[in-house]
Coordinates of C-alpha atoms and ligand atoms in Angstrom, one line a residue:
X1 CA 136.5 92.1 95.6
X2 CA 134.4 93.6 98.1
X3 CA 130.8 94.3 96.9
X4 CA 129.8 98.1 97.2
X5 CA 127.2 99.0 99.8
X6 CA 124.8 101.8 99.4
X7 CA 123.1 103.1 102.4
X8 CA 120.0 105.3 101.9
X9 CA 119.4 108.2 104.5
X10 CA 116.3 110.2 105.3
X11 CA 116.9 113.8 104.9
X12 CA 115.4 116.4 107.2
X13 CA 115.4 116.1 110.9
X14 CA 116.6 112.5 111.1
X15 CA 119.7 113.2 109.0
X16 CA 121.2 115.5 111.5
X17 CA 121.1 112.8 114.0
X18 CA 122.1 110.1 111.6
X19 CA 125.4 111.5 110.3
X20 CA 127.1 111.9 114.0
X21 CA 126.1 108.3 114.8
X22 CA 127.7 107.1 111.4
X23 CA 130.6 109.2 112.2
X24 CA 130.8 107.2 115.6
X25 CA 130.8 103.9 113.5
X26 CA 133.4 105.4 111.2
X27 CA 131.4 106.1 108.2
X28 CA 132.0 109.6 107.2
X29 CA 130.9 111.3 103.8
X30 CA 134.0 112.4 101.6
X31 CA 132.3 115.8 101.6
X32 CA 129.9 117.9 103.6
X33 CA 126.4 116.8 102.9
X34 CA 124.7 120.1 104.1
X35 CA 126.9 122.3 101.8
X36 CA 126.3 120.0 98.8
X37 CA 123.3 119.6 96.4
X38 CA 124.8 116.3 95.4
X39 CA 122.3 113.3 96.4
X40 CA 125.0 110.5 96.2
X41 CA 128.0 110.6 98.4
X42 CA 131.2 108.6 98.6
X43 CA 132.6 107.8 102.1
X44 CA 136.0 107.3 103.7
X45 CA 135.4 103.4 102.7
X46 CA 135.8 102.7 99.1
X47 CA 132.9 100.4 99.1
X48 CA 130.4 102.4 100.9
X49 CA 128.0 105.1 99.3
X50 CA 125.4 107.2 101.0
X51 CA 122.1 108.3 99.2
X52 CA 120.0 111.2 100.6
X53 CA 116.4 110.7 100.0
X54 CA 113.0 112.0 101.0
X55 CA 112.2 110.0 104.1
X56 CA 109.1 108.2 102.5
X57 CA 111.1 107.0 99.5
X58 CA 113.8 105.2 101.8
X59 CA 111.7 101.8 102.2
X60 CA 111.1 101.9 98.4
X61 CA 114.9 102.1 97.6
X62 CA 115.6 99.4 99.9
X63 CA 112.8 97.1 98.8
X64 CA 114.0 97.3 95.2
X65 CA 117.5 96.6 96.4
X66 CA 119.1 99.5 94.7
X67 CA 120.0 100.5 98.3
X68 CA 121.2 97.8 100.6
X69 CA 120.6 99.5 103.9
X70 CA 118.1 102.3 104.9
X71 CA 117.8 104.6 107.7
X72 CA 114.0 105.7 108.3
X73 CA 111.5 106.4 111.0
X74 CA 109.4 103.6 112.4
X75 CA 106.5 105.6 111.4
X76 CA 107.6 105.8 107.7
X77 CA 108.4 102.0 107.8
X78 CA 104.9 101.2 109.4
X79 CA 103.2 103.2 106.8
X80 CA 105.2 101.8 103.9
X81 CA 104.5 98.2 105.1
X82 CA 107.4 96.9 102.9
X83 CA 107.9 93.1 103.0
X84 CA 111.1 92.9 101.2
X85 CA 113.2 94.2 104.1
X86 CA 114.6 93.4 107.5
X87 CA 114.6 95.9 110.6
X88 CA 117.9 95.3 111.8
X89 CA 118.7 97.7 114.5
X90 CA 116.9 100.5 116.6
X91 CA 119.1 103.6 116.0
X92 CA 117.4 105.0 119.1
X93 CA 117.4 108.6 117.4
X94 CA 114.7 111.0 116.5
X95 CA 112.5 109.5 119.2
X96 CA 108.8 110.6 119.3
X97 CA 105.3 109.0 119.5
X98 CA 102.5 108.3 116.9
X99 CA 99.3 109.3 118.7
X100 CA 95.7 110.1 118.0
X101 CA 94.8 113.9 118.8
X102 CA 91.5 115.8 119.1
X103 CA 90.3 119.2 120.1
X104 CA 90.8 119.8 123.8
X105 CA 87.8 118.6 125.9
X106 CA 85.6 117.7 122.8
X107 CA 84.1 114.5 123.3
X108 CA 83.8 112.0 120.1
X109 CA 80.7 111.9 118.4
X110 CA 78.2 109.0 118.3
X111 CA 79.0 108.1 114.8
X112 CA 81.5 106.6 112.6
X113 CA 84.7 108.8 113.3
X114 CA 86.5 110.9 110.6
X115 CA 90.1 110.7 111.2
X116 CA 92.6 112.7 109.0
X117 CA 96.4 111.6 108.5
X118 CA 99.4 111.5 106.6
X119 CA 99.7 107.9 108.0
X120 CA 96.5 106.7 106.4
X121 CA 97.3 103.0 106.3
X122 CA 98.4 102.9 109.7
X123 CA 95.5 105.0 111.1
X124 CA 93.0 102.5 109.2
X125 CA 94.8 99.5 110.7
X126 CA 94.8 101.0 114.2
X127 CA 91.1 101.7 114.3
X128 CA 90.2 98.4 112.8
X129 CA 92.1 96.7 115.7
X130 CA 90.5 98.8 118.1
X131 CA 87.1 97.8 116.6
X132 CA 86.3 101.4 116.1
X133 CA 84.5 102.3 112.8
X134 CA 86.6 105.1 111.2
X135 CA 86.8 106.7 107.7
X136 CA 90.3 107.8 107.2
X137 CA 91.0 110.9 105.1
X138 CA 94.6 111.2 103.8
X139 CA 96.5 114.4 104.1
X140 CA 99.8 115.5 103.1
X141 CA 100.7 118.1 106.0
X142 CA 99.2 120.4 108.6
X143 CA 97.2 117.8 110.2
X144 CA 96.5 120.0 113.1
X145 CA 94.2 122.0 110.9
X146 CA 91.7 119.1 110.2
X147 CA 89.9 119.0 113.7
X148 CA 89.7 122.8 113.7
X149 CA 88.2 123.0 110.3
X150 CA 85.9 120.2 111.0
X151 CA 87.4 117.8 108.4
X152 CA 88.1 115.3 111.1
X153 CA 87.0 114.4 114.6
X154 CA 90.7 112.9 115.3
X155 CA 94.2 113.0 113.5
X156 CA 96.8 110.5 113.8
X157 CA 100.2 112.5 113.9
X158 CA 103.8 112.5 115.4
X159 CA 103.9 114.1 118.9
X160 CA 107.2 115.0 120.7
X161 CA 106.9 117.8 123.2
X162 CA 103.1 118.2 122.4
X163 CA 103.8 122.0 121.7
X164 CA 102.3 121.9 118.1
X165 CA 99.0 120.2 119.3
X166 CA 98.7 122.7 122.1
X167 CA 99.4 125.8 119.9
X168 CA 96.3 124.6 117.7
X169 CA 94.0 123.8 120.6
X170 CA 94.4 120.1 120.3
X171 CA 95.4 117.4 122.9
X172 CA 97.0 114.0 122.5
X173 CA 94.7 111.3 123.1
X174 CA 95.9 107.5 122.6
X175 CA 99.3 106.1 121.9
X176 CA 99.6 104.1 118.6
X177 CA 103.2 103.5 118.7
X178 CA 106.4 104.9 120.3
X179 CA 108.7 105.8 117.3
X180 CA 112.5 105.9 116.6
X181 CA 114.8 105.6 113.7
X182 CA 115.5 102.1 112.4
X183 CA 118.3 100.6 110.2
X184 CA 116.6 98.3 107.6
X185 CA 118.4 96.1 105.2
X186 CA 117.1 94.4 101.9
X187 CA 116.5 90.7 102.4
X188 CA 118.4 89.4 99.5
X189 CA 121.2 91.6 99.8
X190 CA 121.5 90.6 103.5
X191 CA 122.3 87.1 102.2
X192 CA 124.4 87.9 99.3
X193 CA 126.5 90.7 100.7
X194 CA 126.4 89.2 104.3
X195 CA 130.3 89.5 104.6
X196 CA 130.4 93.3 103.8
X197 CA 127.2 93.9 105.8
X198 CA 128.1 92.2 109.1
X199 CA 131.1 94.5 110.0
X200 CA 129.1 97.6 109.2
X201 CA 126.3 96.5 111.3
X202 CA 128.5 95.5 114.0
X203 CA 130.1 99.2 113.8
X204 CA 126.6 100.9 113.9
X205 CA 125.6 98.6 116.9
X206 CA 128.6 99.9 118.9
X207 CA 127.9 103.5 117.9
X208 CA 124.2 103.1 119.1
X209 CA 125.3 101.6 122.4
X210 CA 127.9 104.4 122.8
X211 CA 125.2 107.1 122.2
X212 CA 122.9 105.3 124.9
X213 CA 125.8 105.2 127.3
X214 CA 126.1 109.1 127.3
Ligands
LIG301 O1 108.4 117.6 105.7 P1 108.2 116.1 105.0 O2 106.7 115.9 104.6 O3 109.1 116.1 103.9 O4 108.7 115.3 105.9 P2 108.6 115.3 107.5 O5 108.4 116.5 107.9 O6 108.0 114.1 108.0 O7 110.3 115.0 107.7 P3 111.2 115.4 109.0 O8 112.5 115.9 108.4 O9 110.3 116.4 109.8 O10 111.4 114.1 109.7 C1 110.3 113.2 110.0 C2 110.9 112.0 110.9 O11 111.3 112.5 111.9 C3 109.6 111.2 111.1 O12 109.5 110.2 110.3 C4 109.8 110.8 112.5 O13 110.4 109.4 112.5 C5 111.0 111.6 113.1 N1 110.5 112.7 114.1 C6 110.9 112.9 115.3 C7 109.6 113.7 113.8 C8 109.3 114.5 115.2 N2 110.1 113.8 116.0 C9 108.4 115.5 115.3 N3 108.4 116.1 116.3 N4 108.6 114.0 112.7 C10 107.8 114.9 112.9 N5 107.7 115.8 114.1 C11 106.6 116.9 113.8 C12 105.4 116.4 113.9 O14 104.8 116.1 112.6 C13 104.6 117.7 114.3 O15 104.4 118.6 113.3 O16 106.9 117.7 114.8 C14 105.5 118.5 115.4 C15 105.2 117.7 116.6 O17 106.5 118.1 117.6 P4 106.0 118.7 119.0 O18 107.4 118.8 119.8 O19 105.4 120.0 118.7 O20 105.3 117.7 119.7
LIG302 MG1 108.8 118.4 108.0

């Protein structure tokens, strides 16, 4: 009997690029995910199921082994700092950059910096690594507001075109990490379900290469 494999997908912008990639890998949900309120989906493979999660919850489900695979942004994986999973594949979708940003032309003050971010652990680690003294304030959204309101000197946020920063009088400063979406697997599952995991991994790897070739 083939063991069941559960793939946890991040909803939101990543999902829109993940589903076509999975389709190329011949993994197709049994019904239209965008038209359903369900969170668990059967696929064209009897032993493969998809679950749709809040992006930040994907590493948690994979870490606990209730999902075997996970699809999540490198930013989310860095911030979760989960030990119990392997990053198997760069899916090369939803690419962006994790950067510091500040008010246009405003120099940094000569004191301990105030940094606001949703990525508070990553931000702390980055400034520590740079040898820069910084207090990090955790936010859950609208990071762009923090420097304007004087809550922080810098923010750490995702940048793509830079339009969001620009619209708020901010500019990107330093690159912390290039970001793309990754396929992760639970470490224990990778051993115990290897014969189920390996062919799927191969199909997804080929789909990524196919995408890249375009
Ligand atoms: O909304 P919620 O808090 O639930 O989560 P979310 O907004 O983080 O999720 P979602 O659906 O937006 O997807 C986030 C994931 O997509 C991230 O984890 C990244 O890996 C990836 N990604 C790729 C991005 C972007 N590009 C992106 N541009 N995530 C966010 N943005 C946002 C950014 O936060 C900023 O507000 O877009 C804005 C910047 O874009 P530009 O083009 O104006 O620079
Ligand atoms: Mg969002």
